[in-house]
Coordinates of C-alpha atoms and ligand atoms in Angstrom, one line a residue:
M1 CA 0.1 0.2 0.1
K2 CA 3.0 2.5 0.8
G3 CA 4.5 1.6 -2.7
L4 CA 1.3 2.1 -4.4
H5 CA 0.8 5.3 -2.6
R6 CA 4.1 6.5 -3.6
L7 CA 3.4 5.6 -7.4
E8 CA -0.1 7.2 -7.0
Y9 CA 1.0 10.2 -8.9
R10 CA 1.2 8.1 -12.0
G11 CA -2.0 7.6 -12.4
Y12 CA -4.9 7.1 -9.5
D13 CA -8.6 6.1 -11.4
S14 CA -8.9 2.5 -9.8
A15 CA -6.7 0.5 -7.4
G16 CA -6.1 -3.2 -6.9
I17 CA -3.4 -5.8 -5.1
C18 CA -2.8 -9.6 -5.6
L19 CA -1.4 -11.4 -3.4
V20 CA -0.1 -15.7 -3.2
N21 CA -1.3 -16.9 -0.3
P22 CA -1.8 -19.8 -1.4
E23 CA -4.5 -19.1 -4.0
L24 CA -4.7 -15.8 -5.8
T25 CA -6.3 -13.6 -3.9
I26 CA -7.1 -10.2 -5.6
Y27 CA -9.2 -6.9 -4.5
K28 CA -9.5 -4.0 -6.5
C29 CA -11.6 -0.9 -6.5
K30 CA -12.6 2.1 -8.6
G31 CA -11.0 5.5 -7.3
K32 CA -7.8 6.2 -5.6
V33 CA -5.4 3.7 -3.4
S34 CA -7.1 5.6 -0.4
E35 CA -10.3 3.7 -1.2
L36 CA -8.6 0.2 -1.6
E37 CA -7.1 0.4 1.8
H38 CA -10.3 1.3 3.3
F39 CA -11.8 -1.5 1.1
V40 CA -9.1 -3.8 1.9
K41 CA -9.3 -3.3 6.0
G42 CA -10.5 -6.5 7.6
Q43 CA -9.1 -9.0 5.2
D44 CA -6.2 -11.1 4.8
V45 CA -4.2 -9.2 3.3
S46 CA -0.8 -11.4 4.4
G47 CA 1.4 -13.2 1.7
T48 CA 5.4 -12.5 1.2
V49 CA 4.8 -12.4 -2.3
G50 CA 2.2 -9.9 -4.4
M51 CA 1.4 -7.0 -6.9
A52 CA -0.2 -3.7 -6.7
H53 CA -1.4 -1.8 -9.3
T54 CA -2.7 1.8 -10.2
R55 CA -4.4 2.4 -12.9
W56 CA -4.5 5.6 -15.8
A57 CA -7.3 4.3 -18.0
T58 CA -6.8 3.7 -21.3
H59 CA -9.1 1.0 -22.3
G60 CA -12.4 0.7 -20.7
E61 CA -13.9 3.2 -18.4
P62 CA -12.1 3.5 -14.7
N63 CA -14.7 1.5 -12.9
Q64 CA -13.9 -2.2 -10.6
I65 CA -14.5 -4.7 -13.7
N66 CA -11.4 -2.8 -15.7
A67 CA -9.1 -2.2 -12.1
H68 CA -6.0 -4.3 -12.5
P69 CA -5.2 -7.1 -11.5
H70 CA -6.5 -8.7 -14.2
I71 CA -7.1 -13.0 -13.9
S72 CA -6.5 -16.1 -16.2
Q73 CA -9.6 -17.9 -17.0
N74 CA -8.3 -21.1 -15.3
K75 CA -8.0 -18.4 -12.3
S76 CA -3.9 -19.6 -12.0
L77 CA -2.5 -16.2 -13.4
A78 CA -2.6 -12.5 -12.9
I79 CA -1.0 -9.8 -14.1
I80 CA -1.0 -5.9 -13.5
H81 CA 0.0 -3.8 -16.8
N82 CA 0.9 0.1 -17.7
G83 CA 0.8 0.4 -21.6
I84 CA -1.2 -0.2 -24.1
I85 CA -1.6 -3.4 -26.2
E86 CA -2.7 -2.3 -29.4
N87 CA -3.2 -5.8 -31.4
Y88 CA -5.4 -6.4 -28.7
A89 CA -8.7 -6.8 -30.6
S90 CA -7.4 -8.9 -32.9
L91 CA -5.6 -11.5 -30.4
R92 CA -9.1 -10.9 -28.4
S93 CA -10.9 -12.1 -31.4
E94 CA -8.8 -15.1 -31.8
L95 CA -8.9 -16.3 -28.3
M96 CA -12.4 -16.0 -28.0
N97 CA -12.9 -18.3 -30.7
R98 CA -10.8 -20.6 -28.6
G99 CA -12.9 -20.1 -26.2
Y100 CA -11.8 -17.4 -23.4
K101 CA -14.1 -15.2 -21.7
F102 CA -13.4 -11.2 -21.0
V103 CA -15.0 -10.0 -18.4
S104 CA -13.5 -6.6 -18.6
E105 CA -12.7 -3.9 -21.3
T106 CA -9.2 -3.8 -20.8
D107 CA -6.8 -4.4 -23.5
T108 CA -4.8 -6.1 -20.7
E109 CA -7.0 -9.1 -20.3
V110 CA -5.6 -10.3 -23.3
L111 CA -2.1 -10.6 -22.6
I112 CA -2.9 -12.7 -19.0
H113 CA -5.5 -15.4 -21.1
L114 CA -2.7 -15.7 -24.2
V115 CA 0.0 -16.5 -21.5
E116 CA -2.5 -19.3 -20.4
D117 CA -3.2 -20.4 -23.3
I118 CA 0.0 -20.7 -24.7
Q119 CA 1.3 -22.5 -21.3
I120 CA -1.5 -25.2 -21.5
N121 CA -0.9 -26.0 -25.1
E122 CA 2.8 -26.0 -24.9
D123 CA 3.5 -27.3 -21.3
I124 CA 6.3 -25.2 -20.5
E125 CA 7.5 -22.5 -17.8
L126 CA 5.9 -19.4 -17.4
E127 CA 8.6 -17.7 -18.4
E128 CA 8.8 -18.9 -21.6
A129 CA 5.1 -18.6 -22.0
V130 CA 5.3 -15.4 -21.1
R131 CA 8.2 -14.8 -23.7
I132 CA 6.3 -16.5 -26.3
A133 CA 3.1 -14.3 -25.9
L134 CA 4.9 -11.0 -26.1
N135 CA 6.3 -11.7 -29.7
Q136 CA 3.1 -11.7 -30.9
V137 CA 2.4 -8.3 -29.1
I138 CA 2.5 -5.2 -30.4
G139 CA 2.4 -2.1 -28.4
A140 CA 3.9 -1.0 -25.2
Y141 CA 3.9 -3.0 -21.9
A142 CA 5.4 -3.1 -18.3
I143 CA 3.7 -6.4 -17.4
V144 CA 4.0 -8.6 -13.4
I145 CA 2.5 -11.7 -13.9
L146 CA 2.3 -14.2 -11.1
S147 CA 1.1 -17.6 -10.7
K148 CA -0.6 -20.1 -7.9
D149 CA 1.6 -22.4 -9.0
N150 CA 5.1 -21.0 -8.7
P151 CA 4.2 -19.6 -5.9
N152 CA 7.7 -18.0 -5.2
K153 CA 8.1 -16.5 -9.1
I154 CA 7.4 -13.5 -10.2
I155 CA 7.7 -12.6 -14.0
A156 CA 8.2 -8.5 -15.0
A157 CA 9.0 -7.8 -18.5
R158 CA 8.9 -4.5 -20.4
K159 CA 8.5 -2.8 -23.7
G160 CA 8.3 1.0 -23.9
S161 CA 6.7 1.6 -20.4
P162 CA 9.1 1.8 -17.7
L163 CA 10.4 -0.6 -15.2
V164 CA 12.8 -1.3 -12.3
I165 CA 13.9 -3.7 -10.0
G166 CA 15.2 -3.1 -6.3
I167 CA 17.2 -5.5 -4.9
G168 CA 17.4 -5.9 -1.0
K169 CA 17.9 -8.7 1.3
G170 CA 16.6 -11.5 0.8
E171 CA 14.0 -9.3 -1.1
F172 CA 13.1 -7.9 -4.4
F173 CA 11.2 -5.2 -5.5
V174 CA 9.6 -4.2 -9.2
A175 CA 8.1 -0.9 -9.4
S176 CA 7.3 1.8 -12.7
D177 CA 9.9 3.9 -11.2
A178 CA 12.5 4.2 -8.0
T179 CA 10.1 5.8 -5.4
P180 CA 8.3 2.8 -4.1
I181 CA 11.6 1.4 -3.7
I182 CA 14.3 3.6 -2.2
E183 CA 12.8 3.5 1.3
Y184 CA 13.9 -0.3 1.0
T185 CA 16.9 -0.7 -1.1
N186 CA 19.3 1.5 -3.5
N187 CA 20.5 -1.1 -5.0
V188 CA 18.3 -1.0 -8.8
V189 CA 18.2 -2.4 -12.2
F190 CA 16.6 -0.3 -14.5
M191 CA 15.4 -3.1 -17.4
D192 CA 15.6 -2.5 -20.5
D193 CA 13.2 -2.4 -23.7
E194 CA 12.1 -6.2 -24.7
E195 CA 13.9 -8.1 -21.7
I196 CA 12.1 -9.8 -19.2
A197 CA 13.2 -10.8 -15.5
T198 CA 12.4 -14.0 -13.5
I199 CA 12.7 -13.0 -9.7
E200 CA 13.0 -16.1 -7.6
R201 CA 12.9 -16.3 -4.1
D202 CA 16.5 -17.3 -2.3
K203 CA 17.7 -16.9 -6.2
P204 CA 20.0 -14.2 -8.3
L205 CA 17.8 -12.2 -10.4
K206 CA 17.3 -13.8 -14.3
I207 CA 17.1 -11.4 -17.0
K208 CA 16.8 -12.5 -20.7
T209 CA 15.5 -10.7 -24.0
I210 CA 12.2 -11.5 -25.6
K211 CA 14.1 -13.3 -28.1
N212 CA 15.6 -15.5 -25.8
K213 CA 19.2 -14.1 -25.1
K214 CA 20.4 -14.1 -21.5
K215 CA 21.3 -10.9 -19.8
T216 CA 24.0 -9.5 -17.0
P217 CA 21.6 -7.3 -15.0
Y218 CA 23.3 -4.5 -14.1
I219 CA 23.0 -3.4 -10.8
Q220 CA 22.9 0.7 -9.6
K221 CA 23.0 2.7 -6.7
L222 CA 20.4 5.2 -6.8
E223 CA 21.3 8.2 -4.8
L224 CA 17.9 9.1 -4.1
S225 CA 16.8 9.7 -0.3
L226 CA 13.6 9.8 1.0
S227 CA 12.7 12.9 2.3
A228 CA 12.7 14.2 -1.2
I229 CA 9.8 12.3 -2.1
E230 CA 7.5 12.9 0.7
K231 CA 5.7 16.5 1.3
G232 CA 8.0 18.0 4.1
G233 CA 5.4 19.9 6.1
F234 CA 3.6 21.1 3.3
D235 CA -0.1 21.2 2.5
H236 CA 0.9 19.7 -1.0
F237 CA 3.8 18.3 -3.2
M238 CA 3.2 21.1 -5.4
L239 CA 3.2 23.7 -3.2
K240 CA 6.7 22.4 -2.1
E241 CA 8.0 21.8 -5.4
I242 CA 7.6 25.4 -6.0
Y243 CA 9.1 26.1 -2.6
E244 CA 12.1 24.0 -3.5
Q245 CA 12.5 26.5 -6.6
P246 CA 15.6 28.5 -5.1
R247 CA 17.5 25.0 -4.8
S248 CA 16.6 23.3 -7.5
V249 CA 17.6 26.1 -10.0
K250 CA 20.8 26.4 -8.1
D251 CA 21.2 22.5 -8.5
S252 CA 20.3 22.6 -12.4
M253 CA 23.7 24.9 -12.3
R254 CA 25.6 23.6 -9.8
G255 CA 29.5 22.1 -11.1
R256 CA 28.6 23.8 -14.3
L257 CA 28.9 27.4 -14.0
N258 CA 31.2 29.5 -12.9
A259 CA 30.5 33.2 -12.7
D260 CA 34.0 34.1 -11.6
M261 CA 36.0 32.6 -14.3
G262 CA 33.7 32.8 -16.7
I263 CA 32.9 29.3 -17.7
V264 CA 29.9 27.6 -18.6
H265 CA 30.4 23.1 -18.9
L266 CA 27.7 20.7 -19.6
G267 CA 29.3 17.5 -19.2
G268 CA 27.0 15.5 -20.5
I269 CA 27.2 16.7 -23.4
R270 CA 31.0 17.3 -24.1
E271 CA 31.5 14.4 -26.7
Y272 CA 28.8 15.9 -28.8
E273 CA 29.7 20.0 -28.7
Q274 CA 31.2 19.7 -32.0
K275 CA 28.0 18.4 -33.4
L276 CA 26.3 21.1 -31.3
L277 CA 29.0 24.3 -32.4
N278 CA 28.0 22.8 -36.6
A279 CA 24.5 22.3 -36.1
K280 CA 22.2 23.7 -39.4
R281 CA 19.4 23.6 -37.6
I282 CA 18.3 22.5 -33.8
I283 CA 15.4 21.0 -33.5
I284 CA 13.4 20.8 -29.4
T285 CA 10.3 18.0 -28.8
A286 CA 8.7 18.1 -26.2
C287 CA 5.4 17.8 -24.9
G288 CA 3.2 20.1 -22.1
T289 CA 5.0 21.9 -19.9
S290 CA 8.5 21.2 -21.1
W291 CA 7.3 22.0 -25.0
H292 CA 6.5 25.5 -23.1
A293 CA 11.0 25.5 -22.1
A294 CA 11.4 24.2 -25.6
L295 CA 10.0 28.0 -26.8
V296 CA 12.6 29.6 -24.1
G297 CA 15.5 27.2 -25.5
E298 CA 14.1 28.4 -29.2
Y299 CA 14.7 32.2 -28.2
L300 CA 17.5 31.5 -26.0
I301 CA 19.3 29.5 -28.8
E302 CA 18.5 32.0 -31.5
E303 CA 19.8 35.1 -29.6
L304 CA 22.8 33.9 -28.1
A305 CA 24.2 31.2 -30.2
R306 CA 22.6 31.9 -34.0
I307 CA 21.4 28.8 -34.6
P308 CA 18.2 28.2 -36.1
V309 CA 15.6 26.3 -33.7
E310 CA 12.5 24.5 -34.5
V311 CA 10.7 23.6 -31.6
E312 CA 8.0 20.6 -32.2
Y313 CA 5.6 18.9 -30.2
S314 CA 6.7 15.0 -30.3
S315 CA 3.3 13.6 -30.9
E316 CA 3.4 16.0 -34.3
F317 CA 6.7 15.7 -34.9
R318 CA 6.3 11.6 -35.2
Y319 CA 4.0 11.4 -37.4
R320 CA 4.4 13.7 -39.4
N321 CA 7.5 12.5 -42.0
P322 CA 9.7 15.4 -41.2
V323 CA 12.9 16.3 -43.1
L324 CA 15.7 15.9 -40.8
Y325 CA 19.3 15.6 -41.5
E326 CA 22.4 14.2 -40.3
D327 CA 23.8 17.4 -39.0
D328 CA 20.7 18.5 -37.8
V329 CA 20.8 18.2 -33.5
V330 CA 17.7 16.8 -32.1
I331 CA 17.5 18.1 -28.6
A332 CA 14.4 16.0 -26.5
I333 CA 13.3 17.4 -23.0
S334 CA 11.4 15.4 -20.5
Q335 CA 10.8 15.3 -17.3
S336 CA 9.8 12.3 -16.4
G337 CA 12.2 10.9 -19.0
E338 CA 8.9 8.2 -20.0
T339 CA 6.8 10.4 -21.6
A340 CA 5.9 8.0 -24.9
D341 CA 5.6 10.7 -27.7
T342 CA 8.9 12.0 -26.8
L343 CA 10.5 8.7 -26.9
A344 CA 9.2 8.3 -30.3
A345 CA 10.2 11.3 -31.3
I346 CA 13.7 10.4 -30.3
E347 CA 13.7 6.9 -32.0
L348 CA 12.3 8.6 -35.5
A349 CA 15.3 11.4 -35.5
K350 CA 18.0 8.7 -34.6
S351 CA 16.5 6.5 -37.6
K352 CA 17.3 9.4 -39.6
A353 CA 21.0 10.0 -38.3
A354 CA 20.2 13.0 -36.4
T355 CA 21.7 13.4 -33.3
V356 CA 19.5 13.3 -30.3
L357 CA 20.7 15.1 -27.1
G358 CA 18.6 15.1 -23.8
I359 CA 17.1 17.1 -21.1
C360 CA 15.9 15.2 -18.1
N361 CA 14.9 15.1 -14.8
V362 CA 14.3 11.0 -13.5
V363 CA 18.3 9.7 -14.0
G364 CA 18.0 6.3 -15.6
S365 CA 14.4 6.8 -17.3
S366 CA 13.8 5.7 -20.6
I367 CA 14.8 9.1 -22.8
A368 CA 17.9 9.4 -21.2
R369 CA 18.5 6.3 -21.8
A370 CA 17.3 6.5 -25.8
T371 CA 19.2 9.9 -26.6
H372 CA 22.6 10.0 -27.6
A373 CA 23.8 12.0 -25.2
G374 CA 22.5 14.6 -22.6
V375 CA 22.1 17.0 -19.0
Y376 CA 20.4 16.0 -16.1
T377 CA 18.1 18.9 -14.4
H378 CA 18.9 17.8 -11.4
A379 CA 15.9 19.4 -10.2
G380 CA 14.7 16.5 -8.0
P381 CA 11.6 14.1 -7.8
E382 CA 9.0 16.0 -9.1
I383 CA 5.5 14.4 -7.4
G384 CA 2.9 16.5 -8.1
V385 CA 1.0 16.5 -11.1
A386 CA 1.7 19.4 -12.3
S387 CA 4.8 20.3 -13.8
T388 CA 6.7 23.5 -11.7
K389 CA 10.3 23.4 -10.5
S390 CA 11.0 20.7 -13.4
F391 CA 10.3 23.8 -16.1
T392 CA 12.5 26.7 -14.6
S393 CA 15.2 23.9 -14.3
Q394 CA 14.5 22.8 -18.0
V395 CA 14.9 26.4 -18.8
M396 CA 18.5 26.9 -16.5
I397 CA 19.7 24.2 -18.5
L398 CA 18.8 25.6 -22.0
T399 CA 19.7 29.2 -20.9
L400 CA 23.4 27.3 -20.3
M401 CA 23.5 25.2 -23.2
A402 CA 22.5 28.2 -25.6
L403 CA 25.8 30.4 -23.7
Q404 CA 28.0 27.1 -23.9
I405 CA 27.4 26.7 -27.8
A406 CA 27.7 31.0 -27.7
Q407 CA 30.6 31.2 -26.2
E408 CA 32.5 28.1 -28.1
K409 CA 30.7 29.8 -31.3
G410 CA 32.3 33.4 -30.7
T411 CA 28.7 34.9 -30.9
I412 CA 28.3 36.7 -27.8
A413 CA 31.0 39.6 -26.5
R414 CA 32.7 38.2 -23.8
S415 CA 32.0 41.2 -21.3
R416 CA 28.1 40.6 -22.3
F417 CA 28.8 37.0 -21.5
H418 CA 29.5 37.4 -18.1
Q419 CA 26.8 40.2 -17.5
I420 CA 24.5 37.0 -18.0
L421 CA 26.4 34.3 -15.9
T422 CA 27.0 37.0 -13.2
E423 CA 23.0 37.6 -13.4
L424 CA 22.8 33.5 -13.2
N425 CA 24.2 33.3 -10.0
T426 CA 21.7 36.1 -8.5
I427 CA 18.3 34.2 -10.0
P428 CA 18.1 31.9 -6.6
K429 CA 18.0 34.6 -4.0
K430 CA 15.2 36.5 -6.6
I431 CA 13.3 33.2 -6.7
E432 CA 13.3 33.3 -2.8
R433 CA 11.9 37.0 -2.9
I434 CA 8.8 36.0 -5.1
L435 CA 8.2 33.2 -3.1
L436 CA 7.7 36.0 -0.5
L437 CA 4.9 37.2 -2.0
N438 CA 2.6 34.2 -1.3
D439 CA 0.3 35.6 0.6
Q440 CA -0.7 38.7 -1.7
I441 CA -0.9 36.2 -4.5
Q442 CA -3.5 34.4 -2.1
E443 CA -5.3 37.5 -2.2
I444 CA -6.0 37.8 -5.7
A445 CA -6.3 34.1 -6.2
R446 CA -9.5 34.7 -3.7
I447 CA -11.4 37.6 -6.0
Y448 CA -11.4 35.6 -8.9
K449 CA -11.5 31.8 -7.5
D450 CA -14.9 31.9 -8.8
V451 CA -14.0 32.6 -13.0
T452 CA -14.9 30.8 -15.7
N453 CA -12.1 31.9 -18.1
S454 CA -9.2 33.7 -17.9
L455 CA -6.1 34.8 -20.5
Y456 CA -2.9 34.8 -20.4
L457 CA -0.7 37.5 -22.2
G458 CA 3.2 37.9 -22.8
R459 CA 5.5 39.1 -25.6
G460 CA 9.0 37.7 -26.5
Y461 CA 10.6 35.7 -23.8
N462 CA 7.2 35.9 -21.9
F463 CA 4.7 34.5 -24.4
P464 CA 6.0 31.0 -23.9
V465 CA 5.1 32.3 -19.9
A466 CA 2.1 33.0 -20.6
L467 CA 1.5 30.1 -22.2
E468 CA 2.7 27.9 -19.1
G469 CA 0.9 30.1 -16.5
A470 CA -2.5 29.2 -18.4
L471 CA -1.3 25.3 -18.4
K472 CA -0.7 25.5 -14.7
M473 CA -4.5 27.0 -14.5
K474 CA -5.9 25.3 -16.2
E475 CA -4.7 21.9 -15.5
I476 CA -5.2 22.0 -11.7
S477 CA -8.3 24.5 -11.2
Y478 CA -9.9 23.3 -14.4
V479 CA -10.4 27.1 -15.2
H480 CA -11.0 27.4 -18.3
A481 CA -7.2 29.2 -19.6
E482 CA -5.3 30.8 -23.0
G483 CA -2.3 31.6 -23.2
Y484 CA -1.2 34.4 -26.2
P485 CA 1.1 36.3 -27.7
A486 CA -0.2 39.7 -26.3
A487 CA 0.0 41.2 -30.1
E488 CA -1.9 38.1 -31.1
M489 CA -5.3 38.9 -29.0
K490 CA -6.5 41.7 -31.3
H491 CA -6.6 38.7 -34.0
G492 CA -9.6 36.9 -32.1
P493 CA -9.3 36.1 -28.3
I494 CA -9.9 39.9 -27.9
A495 CA -13.6 38.9 -28.3
L496 CA -13.7 37.1 -25.3
I497 CA -13.1 39.8 -23.3
D498 CA -15.6 41.6 -20.8
D499 CA -15.7 43.2 -17.0
Q500 CA -15.4 39.8 -16.2
M501 CA -12.7 38.2 -17.4
P502 CA -9.2 38.4 -15.9
V503 CA -6.4 39.0 -17.9
V504 CA -2.8 37.9 -16.6
V505 CA -0.1 40.0 -18.6
I506 CA 3.5 39.6 -18.3
A507 CA 4.2 43.0 -18.6
T508 CA 8.2 43.0 -17.1
K509 CA 10.7 45.9 -18.1
K510 CA 12.9 45.5 -21.4
G511 CA 11.6 43.6 -24.2
S512 CA 8.3 44.8 -25.8
Y513 CA 7.5 46.7 -22.5
E514 CA 5.8 49.4 -24.4
K515 CA 3.9 47.1 -27.0
V516 CA 2.7 44.9 -23.9
I517 CA 1.6 48.6 -22.1
S518 CA -0.8 49.4 -25.2
N519 CA -1.9 45.9 -25.2
I520 CA -3.1 46.3 -21.4
Q521 CA -4.8 49.3 -22.6
E522 CA -6.6 47.3 -25.4
V523 CA -7.8 45.2 -22.6
K524 CA -8.9 47.6 -20.1
A525 CA -11.1 49.4 -22.8
R526 CA -13.1 46.4 -23.0
K527 CA -13.2 46.5 -19.1
G528 CA -11.2 43.3 -18.7
K529 CA -9.5 43.0 -15.5
I530 CA -5.5 42.9 -15.5
I531 CA -3.8 41.1 -13.3
A532 CA -0.2 42.1 -13.9
I533 CA 3.6 40.7 -13.4
I534 CA 5.9 44.1 -13.2
T535 CA 9.1 45.0 -12.6
E536 CA 10.1 45.8 -9.0
G537 CA 9.6 50.0 -9.4
D538 CA 7.2 49.8 -12.5
V539 CA 5.1 52.8 -11.4
T540 CA 3.8 52.9 -15.2
V541 CA 2.1 49.5 -15.3
K542 CA 0.6 49.4 -11.5
K543 CA -1.5 52.4 -12.2
L544 CA -3.2 50.3 -15.0
A545 CA -3.4 47.3 -14.0
D546 CA -6.2 46.2 -11.4
H547 CA -3.4 44.4 -9.4
S548 CA 0.3 43.4 -9.8
I549 CA 3.0 41.2 -8.6
E550 CA 6.2 42.8 -8.9
I551 CA 9.1 40.4 -9.7
P552 CA 13.1 41.3 -9.3
E553 CA 14.5 42.7 -12.2
T554 CA 16.7 40.7 -14.4
E555 CA 17.6 40.0 -18.0
E556 CA 15.4 40.3 -20.3
M557 CA 16.2 36.5 -21.6
L558 CA 16.4 35.2 -17.8
V559 CA 12.9 36.6 -16.7
P560 CA 10.8 33.2 -17.7
L561 CA 13.2 32.2 -14.2
L562 CA 11.3 34.5 -12.3
A563 CA 8.1 35.2 -14.3
T564 CA 6.5 31.8 -14.4
I565 CA 6.4 31.8 -10.6
P566 CA 3.7 33.9 -9.3
L567 CA 1.9 31.8 -11.9
Q568 CA 2.2 28.9 -10.6
L569 CA 1.3 30.3 -6.8
L570 CA -1.8 31.8 -8.8
S571 CA -3.1 28.7 -10.0
Y572 CA -1.9 26.7 -7.0
H573 CA -4.2 29.2 -4.6
I574 CA -7.6 29.5 -7.3
A575 CA -7.3 25.4 -7.3
V576 CA -7.5 25.0 -3.4
M577 CA -9.9 27.4 -2.8
R578 CA -11.9 25.5 -5.3
N579 CA -11.1 22.3 -3.6
C580 CA -9.6 20.9 -6.4
N581 CA -6.6 17.8 -6.0
V582 CA -4.2 19.9 -6.5
D583 CA -1.6 17.0 -7.0
Q584 CA -3.8 14.9 -8.5
P585 CA -5.8 17.1 -11.1
R586 CA -8.4 14.7 -12.2
N587 CA -7.8 12.5 -15.7
L588 CA -4.2 13.5 -15.7
A589 CA -1.0 11.3 -15.1
K590 CA 2.5 12.5 -14.2
S591 CA 4.0 9.9 -16.8
V592 CA 2.1 9.9 -20.0
T593 CA 3.8 6.4 -21.0
V594 CA 0.4 5.8 -23.9
E595 CA 0.3 7.9 -26.7
Ligands
LIG1 C1 2.1 19.9 -17.2 C2 2.6 18.8 -17.1 C3 2.5 18.0 -18.8 C4 4.1 17.6 -18.9 C5 4.0 16.7 -20.2 C6 5.9 16.2 -20.6 O1 1.9 20.3 -15.9 O2 3.0 18.3 -15.9 O3 2.1 18.8 -19.4 O4 5.1 18.9 -18.8 O5 3.0 15.7 -19.9 O6 5.8 15.3 -19.2 P1 7.5 15.1 -19.6 O7 8.1 17.0 -19.1 O8 7.9 14.0 -18.2 O9 8.0 14.5 -21.1

């Protein structure tokens, strides 16, 4: 149960547990892990081999029947699964023709009937039956299978969806990520795609591929502390993670930036530095918040390093046969390192011989391993489903990358380079100052907590900030929010503005400051309410705005590192006041391992 709670951020539609004691005993129900906990109270939950699952529904609504584990027809096998079996419909009708009855609408149930069918017909070991079954499967999976006839054995396999095995003293743990494991052991094996693990009581871990090739398990020591994945006195993980940002951006810079000596160096991409310097084009691919960081990266790299940059949604890029050359560098950004679309975009880029670099937060994740090289953000575990500290850390890494290339290419003057480096060092302290505005932001939230629509506007570097602010608002508070380049407003969204509409404008000094003031006037002329993020001491916008939040002055290109923070807090407080589940918003999951 504790393990399930730790993994709950990945999906929370329904939950279930299976124990070998000595039959396969299964309890499952709709809703969160706490519902399951309630459900099993007073039941016999003893056993030393078991598995549990918390689901994010793909096939079939999140109800008790569709909850995992699923059981084979002869009730001797049970499975939990993360991923999607794409050819489930054809496998299902084949199995139905052979007399199998399906009780759920899931793709997962197909797998367990298939394994049973193979095992019965061929009289082979469980792991061999699983191997044969997986050779017939198209799609993505991380699975665990238990068998009542093999009570001391667990079979686990992965393709496309992550799976980690923890090796303790006389005990094993299998999970989608390391968070439920680190409490018990730091020794882990990250499984690779198309690998099957056989875990047996009192025996060493065995791994082979679905092509039947033996592999030697590679045991890694994880550096992850328990406190990093707990709330530490905060009401929500999201709030804790917002407050961690002075530390997390510092950790992203640590060992990579020395302002006094004028050095920026990202060790992870050392081998590919020449590729970056010679790149005719950089393509950054990502989803969601990471895509917003990519947009900031586009502005930074083009301004500083003078290399053309394109930013692509991974889900579009992977399916539209993009033009890619060998001298293109593709940068994939992902907090979780598991986003299915981003992984597929990476594979596509690699198949066209492009160099692919990663910017990931989760160490050992699939994307970190699929890319040629990369940089970890070192933001620390992010448990709240809404990305906060990951965004600022990703932007920090992109800033360092742009500066490093610019310095090597000679596209930046030495004095300017020093100026930006010195300013970067001040960012953590400036974030601390913004966090002191929490009470003021909470008051603004109170005024607008009941709105149904909102607009976020920004220009230049603040345009991606507007998009990110709007995403935070809609995903955790369910208030419709649109982010727009401020000047585009008059091409459509201005029609939405009336005296009920809050318009959040990022109107910091520098850049298109004057132009943004004109955009504010346009909103005011239509009676819209202005919440402005302004530079400390700015009286001009303060006079125009209904509310203003003052953030410390910085370089224009570094403003996203600061201006995003009050927007995170604003959406957080509105969500809390609307009684929304901040850390686990409806319909969402932290790692989107399905396309
Ligand atoms: C928004 C959010 C999502 C993720 C997106 C990509 O707050 O969390 O939009 O940014 O699902 O996830 P990663 O970065 O893990 O690839």
